[in-house]
Amino acid sequence: MPLVTSKEMFKKAYEGGYAIGAFNVNNMEIVQGITEAAKEVNAPLILQVSAGARKYANHTYLMKLIEAAIIETGLPICVHLDHGDTFELCKSCIDGGFTSVMIDGSHHSFEDNIKLTKQVVDYAHDKGVTVEGELGRLAGIEDAVNVSEEDAAFTDPDQVEEFVQRTGVDSLAIAIGTSHGAFKFKGEAKLRFDILEEIQKRLPGFPIVLHGASSVMPEYVEMINKFGGNMPGAKGVPEEMLRQAAKMAVCKINIDSDLRLALTGSIRKYFAENPSHFDPRQYLGPARTAIKEIVKHKLINVLGCDGKA
Ligand code: G3H
Ligand code: 13P
Ligand code: ZN
C-alpha cells in the first residue's frame, strides 16, 4: 500500500459518521506507537509533521520512518504537513513526497489568506496532493505563532463558502473553541457546536478539521505531577464532545499534546522508579507502549475509525 491522500479517507469518514485521527510525529517511537495501535484495530491514519518536527528530526528521516510503518502495517497512511505557514514550506513538503499539506493562513487577512491558500492549492493539486486551509484563529502555541486568548477568533460561517470556493481547498480547519497545548479551558470546557452546525449547512458534504483536540487525559497529567512534574490546571476537550464532532462534519481530529503527555508521564515514572537506569531502550520502550495504548483508545472510543482501513 503506497502513501495515500486524505481525499478518499475523508469521503468515507463523512459518510460513515466518524473521523480520522491526525497524530503528530517527531521520532521513531512516536511513529511506531501510533502505527502499531492503528494496525491492531485496522484504522486509517494521518501522520502529521510540523515545521518544528521537520527541523528536529529531518524530512528524510521522518519520511523513511513513515515508509517503514507502511511496510510493517500495510495500512492506508497519509503524510501531512501540519500548520504550513508559507508557500515555500508547502512546496518543499510536496516535492519531498507528502501527500497532503496544511496552509495555515489564518493569521492573515481574509483576502491574503485566500491568495496564499490558492497558491498552495494550485501547486498541490497539480501534483495530486490534498490541501487543508484554515479560517478563524485558535488560541495557543504552535512553532512560530503564539496566539493569545484575546486574539483567538471563532470561524465566521458567513465566510466559509467563499473561502472554499475561491481557494479550492479539500478540507477546512475551523475555530470553535479548541486550542493547542495542555491548558485549553480555564473554567468549564465549551465548544461552539452551533457554529459547526452552521458551517456544515453552508458546506454540505465538505470535510471539516478540528485542531487542538487533545483531551489532556487526567491519568497522564496526574502521573506527571506525581513524579516530579508541575502542570496544575491542565485541561483538554472532553471526549464526548470529540465523539459528537466526529459524527458531524468533522473528518480529521488533530492530536499531539495527549501523546506528549503520555510519553513524558511514562518517562518520568520510569526514572522515579529506576533512578540508576540509563539505557534509552528501557525508558523509551514503555513510553512507546503508552503512546500505543492512548492511540488505540482514541481510534476506538473517540474517533470511531477502528475497522475502517
Ligand atoms: O499544532 C501544533 C502541534 O502540536 C505541533 O507542535 O509545532 O511544537 O511541533 P509543534
Ligand atoms: P493538541 O495540542 O490539542 O494536541 O492539538 C494538536 C494540533 O492541533 C496539531 O495541529
Ligand atoms: Zn493545530
Short mmCIF file of C-alpha atoms in Angstrom, two decimals, residues 17-138:
data_model
loop_
_atom_site.label_atom_id
_atom_site.label_comp_id
_atom_site.label_asym_id
_atom_site.label_seq_id
_atom_site.Cartn_x
_atom_site.Cartn_y
_atom_site.Cartn_z
CA GLY A 17 -20.02 9.49 10.73
CA TYR A 18 -16.51 9.01 12.10
CA ALA A 19 -13.22 10.93 11.99
CA ILE A 20 -9.64 10.14 11.04
CA GLY A 21 -7.00 10.66 13.73
CA ALA A 22 -4.23 13.02 12.72
CA PHE A 23 -1.34 12.40 15.09
CA ASN A 24 1.88 14.45 15.17
CA VAL A 25 5.13 12.54 14.72
CA ASN A 26 8.61 13.58 15.82
CA ASN A 27 10.65 10.39 16.23
CA MET A 28 10.70 6.64 15.73
CA GLU A 29 8.98 5.68 18.98
CA ILE A 30 6.07 8.02 18.25
CA VAL A 31 5.66 6.68 14.69
CA GLN A 32 5.82 3.10 15.99
CA GLY A 33 3.41 3.66 18.90
CA ILE A 34 0.78 5.26 16.65
CA THR A 35 1.06 2.85 13.75
CA GLU A 36 1.16 -0.30 15.91
CA ALA A 37 -2.09 0.86 17.54
CA ALA A 38 -3.71 1.52 14.16
CA LYS A 39 -2.61 -1.86 12.87
CA GLU A 40 -4.16 -3.65 15.85
CA VAL A 41 -7.54 -2.01 15.25
CA ASN A 42 -7.27 -1.71 11.45
CA ALA A 43 -7.68 2.07 11.27
CA PRO A 44 -6.66 4.50 8.51
CA LEU A 45 -4.20 7.15 9.69
CA ILE A 46 -2.92 10.64 9.09
CA LEU A 47 0.62 11.16 10.37
CA GLN A 48 1.36 14.85 10.50
CA VAL A 49 4.64 16.67 10.61
CA SER A 50 5.03 20.26 11.81
CA ALA A 51 7.79 22.62 10.69
CA GLY A 52 9.34 22.06 14.13
CA ALA A 53 9.23 18.28 13.75
CA ARG A 54 10.87 18.58 10.36
CA LYS A 55 13.59 20.78 11.82
CA TYR A 56 14.10 18.41 14.77
CA ALA A 57 14.07 15.05 13.01
CA ASN A 58 14.81 15.95 9.36
CA HIS A 59 12.39 15.48 6.45
CA THR A 60 14.08 12.36 5.06
CA TYR A 61 14.26 10.56 8.41
CA LEU A 62 10.56 11.16 9.03
CA MET A 63 9.57 10.07 5.52
CA LYS A 64 11.62 6.88 5.83
CA LEU A 65 10.10 6.11 9.25
CA ILE A 66 6.63 6.52 7.77
CA GLU A 67 7.55 4.38 4.76
CA ALA A 68 8.74 1.71 7.20
CA ALA A 69 5.42 1.93 9.03
CA ILE A 70 3.57 1.34 5.76
CA ILE A 71 5.67 -1.74 5.07
CA GLU A 72 5.10 -3.05 8.58
CA THR A 73 1.36 -2.32 8.81
CA GLY A 74 0.00 -2.30 5.23
CA LEU A 75 -2.37 0.48 6.34
CA PRO A 76 -3.56 3.45 4.28
CA ILE A 77 -1.45 6.28 5.70
CA CYS A 78 -1.49 9.93 4.63
CA VAL A 79 1.56 12.06 5.44
CA HIS A 80 0.52 15.63 6.07
CA LEU A 81 2.26 18.95 6.77
CA ASP A 82 0.80 20.46 9.95
CA HIS A 83 0.48 24.28 10.06
CA GLY A 84 2.49 25.14 6.96
CA ASP A 85 2.86 28.91 7.06
CA THR A 86 4.47 29.69 3.69
CA PHE A 87 4.14 28.57 0.08
CA GLU A 88 7.83 27.58 0.09
CA LEU A 89 7.41 25.23 3.07
CA CYS A 90 4.35 23.59 1.48
CA LYS A 91 6.17 23.24 -1.84
CA SER A 92 9.17 21.66 -0.17
CA CYS A 93 6.96 19.07 1.58
CA ILE A 94 5.02 18.32 -1.61
CA ASP A 95 8.25 17.93 -3.59
CA GLY A 96 9.55 15.71 -0.79
CA GLY A 97 6.67 13.22 -1.03
CA PHE A 98 3.99 14.43 1.42
CA THR A 99 0.52 13.50 0.18
CA SER A 100 -1.28 16.34 1.98
CA VAL A 101 -0.39 19.80 3.31
CA MET A 102 -1.99 22.39 5.52
CA ILE A 103 -1.51 26.01 4.60
CA ASP A 104 -2.39 27.97 7.70
CA GLY A 105 -3.16 31.49 6.53
CA SER A 106 -5.43 32.13 9.49
CA HIS A 107 -3.18 34.89 10.82
CA HIS A 108 -3.56 36.89 7.61
CA SER A 109 -6.49 38.99 6.41
CA PHE A 110 -9.31 37.11 4.64
CA GLU A 111 -8.08 38.22 1.20
CA ASP A 112 -4.42 37.40 1.90
CA ASN A 113 -5.41 34.03 3.37
CA ILE A 114 -7.33 33.26 0.15
CA LYS A 115 -4.42 34.37 -2.03
CA LEU A 116 -1.82 32.28 -0.17
CA THR A 117 -4.09 29.24 0.15
CA LYS A 118 -4.98 29.30 -3.55
CA GLN A 119 -1.30 29.50 -4.50
CA VAL A 120 -0.65 26.32 -2.49
CA VAL A 121 -3.77 24.57 -3.83
CA ASP A 122 -2.75 25.26 -7.44
CA TYR A 123 0.69 23.76 -6.88
CA ALA A 124 -0.53 20.84 -4.76
CA HIS A 125 -3.42 19.75 -6.96
CA ASP A 126 -1.14 19.69 -9.96
CA LYS A 127 0.86 17.01 -8.12
CA GLY A 128 -2.18 15.12 -6.77
CA VAL A 129 -1.71 16.40 -3.20
CA THR A 130 -4.64 17.45 -0.98
CA VAL A 131 -4.74 20.77 0.91
CA GLU A 132 -6.23 21.85 4.24
CA GLY A 133 -6.90 25.55 4.81
CA GLU A 134 -7.86 27.37 8.00
CA LEU A 135 -10.37 30.09 8.77
CA GLY A 136 -10.61 31.50 12.28
CA ARG A 137 -7.81 31.55 14.85
CA LEU A 138 -7.19 29.07 17.67
#
